[in-house]
JSON list of C-alpha atoms in Angstrom, two decimals:
[
{"chain": "A", "resi": 1, "resn": "UNK", "atom": "CA", "xyz": [11.90, 1.03, -8.80]},
{"chain": "A", "resi": 2, "resn": "UNK", "atom": "CA", "xyz": [10.30, -0.66, -11.76]},
{"chain": "A", "resi": 3, "resn": "UNK", "atom": "CA", "xyz": [6.95, -0.84, -10.06]},
{"chain": "A", "resi": 4, "resn": "UNK", "atom": "CA", "xyz": [5.41, -0.09, -6.76]},
{"chain": "A", "resi": 5, "resn": "UNK", "atom": "CA", "xyz": [2.43, -1.42, -4.92]},
{"chain": "A", "resi": 6, "resn": "UNK", "atom": "CA", "xyz": [0.12, 0.42, -2.60]},
{"chain": "A", "resi": 7, "resn": "UNK", "atom": "CA", "xyz": [-1.40, -1.50, 0.24]},
{"chain": "A", "resi": 8, "resn": "UNK", "atom": "CA", "xyz": [-2.97, -1.22, 3.61]},
{"chain": "A", "resi": 9, "resn": "UNK", "atom": "CA", "xyz": [-3.35, -3.37, 6.64]},
{"chain": "A", "resi": 10, "resn": "UNK", "atom": "CA", "xyz": [-5.64, -2.93, 9.58]},
{"chain": "A", "resi": 11, "resn": "UNK", "atom": "CA", "xyz": [-3.82, -3.00, 12.86]},
{"chain": "A", "resi": 12, "resn": "UNK", "atom": "CA", "xyz": [-5.25, -3.01, 16.33]},
{"chain": "A", "resi": 13, "resn": "UNK", "atom": "CA", "xyz": [-6.44, 0.11, 18.15]},
{"chain": "A", "resi": 14, "resn": "UNK", "atom": "CA", "xyz": [-8.14, 1.33, 14.98]},
{"chain": "A", "resi": 15, "resn": "UNK", "atom": "CA", "xyz": [-4.96, 2.06, 13.06]},
{"chain": "A", "resi": 16, "resn": "UNK", "atom": "CA", "xyz": [-4.48, 1.50, 9.35]},
{"chain": "A", "resi": 17, "resn": "UNK", "atom": "CA", "xyz": [-0.99, 1.00, 8.00]},
{"chain": "A", "resi": 18, "resn": "UNK", "atom": "CA", "xyz": [-0.33, 2.09, 4.39]},
{"chain": "A", "resi": 19, "resn": "UNK", "atom": "CA", "xyz": [2.77, 0.99, 2.51]},
{"chain": "A", "resi": 20, "resn": "UNK", "atom": "CA", "xyz": [4.57, 1.30, -0.79]},
{"chain": "A", "resi": 21, "resn": "UNK", "atom": "CA", "xyz": [6.82, -1.54, -1.91]},
{"chain": "A", "resi": 22, "resn": "UNK", "atom": "CA", "xyz": [9.09, -1.98, -4.87]},
{"chain": "A", "resi": 23, "resn": "UNK", "atom": "CA", "xyz": [8.76, -4.74, -7.47]},
{"chain": "A", "resi": 24, "resn": "UNK", "atom": "CA", "xyz": [10.42, -7.21, -5.10]},
{"chain": "A", "resi": 25, "resn": "UNK", "atom": "CA", "xyz": [8.04, -6.48, -2.23]},
{"chain": "A", "resi": 26, "resn": "UNK", "atom": "CA", "xyz": [10.57, -4.51, -0.20]},
{"chain": "A", "resi": 27, "resn": "UNK", "atom": "CA", "xyz": [9.12, -1.54, 1.68]},
{"chain": "A", "resi": 28, "resn": "UNK", "atom": "CA", "xyz": [9.87, 1.96, 0.40]},
{"chain": "A", "resi": 29, "resn": "UNK", "atom": "CA", "xyz": [7.41, 4.15, 2.30]},
{"chain": "A", "resi": 30, "resn": "UNK", "atom": "CA", "xyz": [5.23, 3.52, 5.35]},
{"chain": "A", "resi": 31, "resn": "UNK", "atom": "CA", "xyz": [2.43, 5.72, 6.65]},
{"chain": "A", "resi": 32, "resn": "UNK", "atom": "CA", "xyz": [-0.13, 5.15, 9.37]},
{"chain": "A", "resi": 33, "resn": "UNK", "atom": "CA", "xyz": [-3.48, 6.72, 10.00]},
{"chain": "A", "resi": 34, "resn": "UNK", "atom": "CA", "xyz": [-6.76, 6.21, 11.82]},
{"chain": "A", "resi": 35, "resn": "UNK", "atom": "CA", "xyz": [-8.53, 2.95, 11.04]},
{"chain": "A", "resi": 36, "resn": "UNK", "atom": "CA", "xyz": [-11.75, 4.70, 10.05]},
{"chain": "A", "resi": 37, "resn": "UNK", "atom": "CA", "xyz": [-9.95, 6.95, 7.53]},
{"chain": "A", "resi": 38, "resn": "UNK", "atom": "CA", "xyz": [-10.56, 6.39, 3.82]},
{"chain": "A", "resi": 39, "resn": "UNK", "atom": "CA", "xyz": [-7.65, 4.77, 1.98]},
{"chain": "A", "resi": 40, "resn": "UNK", "atom": "CA", "xyz": [-7.59, 7.58, -0.58]},
{"chain": "A", "resi": 41, "resn": "UNK", "atom": "CA", "xyz": [-6.65, 10.15, 2.05]},
{"chain": "A", "resi": 42, "resn": "UNK", "atom": "CA", "xyz": [-3.11, 8.70, 2.27]},
{"chain": "A", "resi": 43, "resn": "UNK", "atom": "CA", "xyz": [-2.76, 7.69, -1.40]},
{"chain": "A", "resi": 44, "resn": "UNK", "atom": "CA", "xyz": [-1.35, 11.00, -2.63]},
{"chain": "A", "resi": 45, "resn": "UNK", "atom": "CA", "xyz": [1.30, 11.05, 0.10]},
{"chain": "A", "resi": 46, "resn": "UNK", "atom": "CA", "xyz": [2.21, 7.44, -0.66]},
{"chain": "A", "resi": 47, "resn": "UNK", "atom": "CA", "xyz": [3.19, 8.07, -4.27]},
{"chain": "A", "resi": 48, "resn": "UNK", "atom": "CA", "xyz": [4.55, 11.63, -3.95]},
{"chain": "A", "resi": 49, "resn": "UNK", "atom": "CA", "xyz": [8.10, 11.90, -5.25]},
{"chain": "A", "resi": 50, "resn": "UNK", "atom": "CA", "xyz": [8.23, 8.49, -6.95]},
{"chain": "A", "resi": 51, "resn": "UNK", "atom": "CA", "xyz": [8.67, 7.92, -10.67]},
{"chain": "A", "resi": 52, "resn": "UNK", "atom": "CA", "xyz": [7.90, 4.22, -11.21]},
{"chain": "A", "resi": 53, "resn": "UNK", "atom": "CA", "xyz": [6.88, 2.50, -14.43]},
{"chain": "A", "resi": 54, "resn": "UNK", "atom": "CA", "xyz": [3.76, 0.99, -12.85]},
{"chain": "A", "resi": 55, "resn": "UNK", "atom": "CA", "xyz": [1.65, 1.61, -9.77]},
{"chain": "A", "resi": 56, "resn": "UNK", "atom": "CA", "xyz": [-0.39, -1.37, -8.62]},
{"chain": "A", "resi": 57, "resn": "UNK", "atom": "CA", "xyz": [-3.16, -1.14, -6.08]},
{"chain": "A", "resi": 58, "resn": "UNK", "atom": "CA", "xyz": [-6.48, -2.75, -5.24]},
{"chain": "A", "resi": 59, "resn": "UNK", "atom": "CA", "xyz": [-9.95, -1.39, -5.99]},
{"chain": "A", "resi": 60, "resn": "UNK", "atom": "CA", "xyz": [-9.96, 0.77, -2.86]},
{"chain": "A", "resi": 61, "resn": "UNK", "atom": "CA", "xyz": [-7.47, 3.07, -4.61]},
{"chain": "A", "resi": 62, "resn": "UNK", "atom": "CA", "xyz": [-9.55, 3.47, -7.78]},
{"chain": "A", "resi": 63, "resn": "UNK", "atom": "CA", "xyz": [-10.19, 7.21, -7.97]},
{"chain": "A", "resi": 64, "resn": "UNK", "atom": "CA", "xyz": [-9.78, 9.71, -10.79]},
{"chain": "A", "resi": 65, "resn": "UNK", "atom": "CA", "xyz": [-7.47, 12.02, -8.83]},
{"chain": "A", "resi": 66, "resn": "UNK", "atom": "CA", "xyz": [-5.09, 9.18, -7.97]},
{"chain": "A", "resi": 67, "resn": "UNK", "atom": "CA", "xyz": [-5.15, 7.91, -11.55]},
{"chain": "A", "resi": 68, "resn": "UNK", "atom": "CA", "xyz": [-4.31, 11.43, -12.75]},
{"chain": "A", "resi": 69, "resn": "UNK", "atom": "CA", "xyz": [-1.46, 11.70, -10.22]},
{"chain": "A", "resi": 70, "resn": "UNK", "atom": "CA", "xyz": [-0.06, 8.35, -11.36]},
{"chain": "A", "resi": 71, "resn": "UNK", "atom": "CA", "xyz": [-0.21, 9.38, -15.02]},
{"chain": "A", "resi": 72, "resn": "UNK", "atom": "CA", "xyz": [1.44, 12.73, -14.21]},
{"chain": "A", "resi": 73, "resn": "UNK", "atom": "CA", "xyz": [4.29, 10.82, -12.56]},
{"chain": "A", "resi": 74, "resn": "UNK", "atom": "CA", "xyz": [4.80, 8.99, -15.88]},
{"chain": "A", "resi": 75, "resn": "UNK", "atom": "CA", "xyz": [3.60, 5.65, -14.57]},
{"chain": "A", "resi": 76, "resn": "UNK", "atom": "CA", "xyz": [0.92, 3.28, -15.73]},
{"chain": "A", "resi": 77, "resn": "UNK", "atom": "CA", "xyz": [-1.86, 2.63, -13.20]},
{"chain": "A", "resi": 78, "resn": "UNK", "atom": "CA", "xyz": [-2.60, -1.06, -12.67]},
{"chain": "A", "resi": 79, "resn": "UNK", "atom": "CA", "xyz": [-5.73, -0.67, -10.58]},
{"chain": "A", "resi": 80, "resn": "UNK", "atom": "CA", "xyz": [-8.93, -2.59, -11.28]},
{"chain": "A", "resi": 81, "resn": "UNK", "atom": "CA", "xyz": [-12.01, -0.38, -11.60]},
{"chain": "A", "resi": 82, "resn": "UNK", "atom": "CA", "xyz": [-14.68, -0.45, -8.94]},
{"chain": "A", "resi": 83, "resn": "UNK", "atom": "CA", "xyz": [-17.92, -2.03, -9.98]},
{"chain": "A", "resi": 84, "resn": "UNK", "atom": "CA", "xyz": [-20.04, 1.13, -9.81]},
{"chain": "A", "resi": 85, "resn": "UNK", "atom": "CA", "xyz": [-17.92, 3.11, -12.31]},
{"chain": "A", "resi": 86, "resn": "UNK", "atom": "CA", "xyz": [-19.64, 4.07, -15.51]},
{"chain": "A", "resi": 87, "resn": "UNK", "atom": "CA", "xyz": [-16.41, 3.88, -17.48]},
{"chain": "A", "resi": 88, "resn": "UNK", "atom": "CA", "xyz": [-14.59, 0.65, -16.68]},
{"chain": "A", "resi": 89, "resn": "UNK", "atom": "CA", "xyz": [-10.98, 1.54, -17.52]},
{"chain": "A", "resi": 90, "resn": "UNK", "atom": "CA", "xyz": [-8.54, -1.07, -18.77]},
{"chain": "A", "resi": 91, "resn": "UNK", "atom": "CA", "xyz": [-5.77, -2.44, -16.57]},
{"chain": "A", "resi": 92, "resn": "UNK", "atom": "CA", "xyz": [-3.16, -5.13, -17.15]},
{"chain": "A", "resi": 93, "resn": "UNK", "atom": "CA", "xyz": [-4.64, -8.21, -15.47]},
{"chain": "A", "resi": 94, "resn": "UNK", "atom": "CA", "xyz": [-1.46, -10.23, -15.84]},
{"chain": "A", "resi": 95, "resn": "UNK", "atom": "CA", "xyz": [0.68, -7.53, -14.26]},
{"chain": "A", "resi": 96, "resn": "UNK", "atom": "CA", "xyz": [-1.93, -7.05, -11.51]},
{"chain": "A", "resi": 97, "resn": "UNK", "atom": "CA", "xyz": [-1.10, -10.54, -10.24]},
{"chain": "A", "resi": 98, "resn": "UNK", "atom": "CA", "xyz": [2.25, -9.12, -9.06]},
{"chain": "A", "resi": 99, "resn": "UNK", "atom": "CA", "xyz": [0.36, -6.97, -6.56]},
{"chain": "A", "resi": 100, "resn": "UNK", "atom": "CA", "xyz": [0.58, -9.89, -4.18]},
{"chain": "A", "resi": 101, "resn": "UNK", "atom": "CA", "xyz": [4.07, -8.60, -3.31]},
{"chain": "A", "resi": 102, "resn": "UNK", "atom": "CA", "xyz": [2.48, -5.95, -1.10]},
{"chain": "A", "resi": 103, "resn": "UNK", "atom": "CA", "xyz": [0.33, -8.61, 0.60]},
{"chain": "A", "resi": 104, "resn": "UNK", "atom": "CA", "xyz": [3.45, -10.71, 1.15]},
{"chain": "A", "resi": 105, "resn": "UNK", "atom": "CA", "xyz": [5.16, -7.71, 2.73]},
{"chain": "A", "resi": 106, "resn": "UNK", "atom": "CA", "xyz": [2.29, -7.31, 5.20]},
{"chain": "A", "resi": 107, "resn": "UNK", "atom": "CA", "xyz": [2.51, -11.03, 5.93]},
{"chain": "A", "resi": 108, "resn": "UNK", "atom": "CA", "xyz": [6.23, -10.70, 6.69]},
{"chain": "A", "resi": 109, "resn": "UNK", "atom": "CA", "xyz": [5.54, -7.66, 8.83]},
{"chain": "A", "resi": 110, "resn": "UNK", "atom": "CA", "xyz": [3.01, -9.59, 10.90]},
{"chain": "A", "resi": 111, "resn": "UNK", "atom": "CA", "xyz": [5.66, -12.21, 11.68]},
{"chain": "A", "resi": 112, "resn": "UNK", "atom": "CA", "xyz": [6.96, -9.68, 14.19]},
{"chain": "A", "resi": 113, "resn": "UNK", "atom": "CA", "xyz": [4.83, -10.37, 17.25]},
{"chain": "A", "resi": 114, "resn": "UNK", "atom": "CA", "xyz": [5.12, -6.86, 18.64]},
{"chain": "A", "resi": 115, "resn": "UNK", "atom": "CA", "xyz": [3.52, -5.51, 15.46]},
{"chain": "A", "resi": 116, "resn": "UNK", "atom": "CA", "xyz": [0.96, -8.27, 14.96]},
{"chain": "A", "resi": 117, "resn": "UNK", "atom": "CA", "xyz": [-0.38, -7.88, 18.51]},
{"chain": "A", "resi": 118, "resn": "UNK", "atom": "CA", "xyz": [0.11, -4.11, 18.64]},
{"chain": "A", "resi": 119, "resn": "UNK", "atom": "CA", "xyz": [1.86, -3.93, 22.02]},
{"chain": "A", "resi": 120, "resn": "UNK", "atom": "CA", "xyz": [2.41, -0.19, 21.64]},
{"chain": "A", "resi": 121, "resn": "UNK", "atom": "CA", "xyz": [-0.60, 1.99, 22.24]},
{"chain": "A", "resi": 122, "resn": "UNK", "atom": "CA", "xyz": [0.94, 5.21, 20.91]},
{"chain": "A", "resi": 123, "resn": "UNK", "atom": "CA", "xyz": [0.96, 5.54, 17.12]},
{"chain": "A", "resi": 124, "resn": "UNK", "atom": "CA", "xyz": [4.49, 6.99, 17.10]},
{"chain": "A", "resi": 125, "resn": "UNK", "atom": "CA", "xyz": [5.89, 4.01, 18.99]},
{"chain": "A", "resi": 126, "resn": "UNK", "atom": "CA", "xyz": [3.96, 1.52, 16.86]},
{"chain": "A", "resi": 127, "resn": "UNK", "atom": "CA", "xyz": [5.13, 3.12, 13.61]},
{"chain": "A", "resi": 128, "resn": "UNK", "atom": "CA", "xyz": [8.70, 3.18, 14.93]},
{"chain": "A", "resi": 129, "resn": "UNK", "atom": "CA", "xyz": [8.68, -0.57, 15.48]},
{"chain": "A", "resi": 130, "resn": "UNK", "atom": "CA", "xyz": [7.03, -1.10, 12.10]},
{"chain": "A", "resi": 131, "resn": "UNK", "atom": "CA", "xyz": [9.95, 0.76, 10.53]},
{"chain": "A", "resi": 132, "resn": "UNK", "atom": "CA", "xyz": [12.46, -1.34, 12.47]},
{"chain": "A", "resi": 133, "resn": "UNK", "atom": "CA", "xyz": [10.69, -4.48, 11.22]},
{"chain": "A", "resi": 134, "resn": "UNK", "atom": "CA", "xyz": [10.77, -3.08, 7.66]},
{"chain": "A", "resi": 135, "resn": "UNK", "atom": "CA", "xyz": [14.53, -2.61, 7.96]},
{"chain": "A", "resi": 136, "resn": "UNK", "atom": "CA", "xyz": [14.85, -6.22, 9.15]},
{"chain": "A", "resi": 137, "resn": "UNK", "atom": "CA", "xyz": [12.84, -7.33, 6.10]},
{"chain": "A", "resi": 138, "resn": "UNK", "atom": "CA", "xyz": [15.24, -5.38, 3.86]},
{"chain": "A", "resi": 139, "resn": "UNK", "atom": "CA", "xyz": [18.23, -7.07, 5.50]},
{"chain": "A", "resi": 140, "resn": "UNK", "atom": "CA", "xyz": [16.95, -10.65, 5.03]}
]
């Protein structure tokens, strides 16, 4: 993939869904975790094994260890710095506008009522239906 976006969406029952999409907004990897868990806990697993040109994410993913992992993968991080950082690193603001692809993916995912309303109480069942919905998005 030319680029990938990292994103998260809060679901019901205190679950947070993390996703990686390609440059077209199609899902590549989906992970779920507890809603109270920090976004950075899943970030390493999200990008493991990928070799994109760019990795786009929001400020929640601005951490030195993730930036180092992205650079080690040979990609350019397109992540705006958090306000409290002493060193405000540069990022491509024009390219960052493409990060909306991940938000669009979550919007498409929420079109599936079973996912939007979180019918399934067990995380395994919920994630299974999320993956089925992701396949349907790929097939559109």
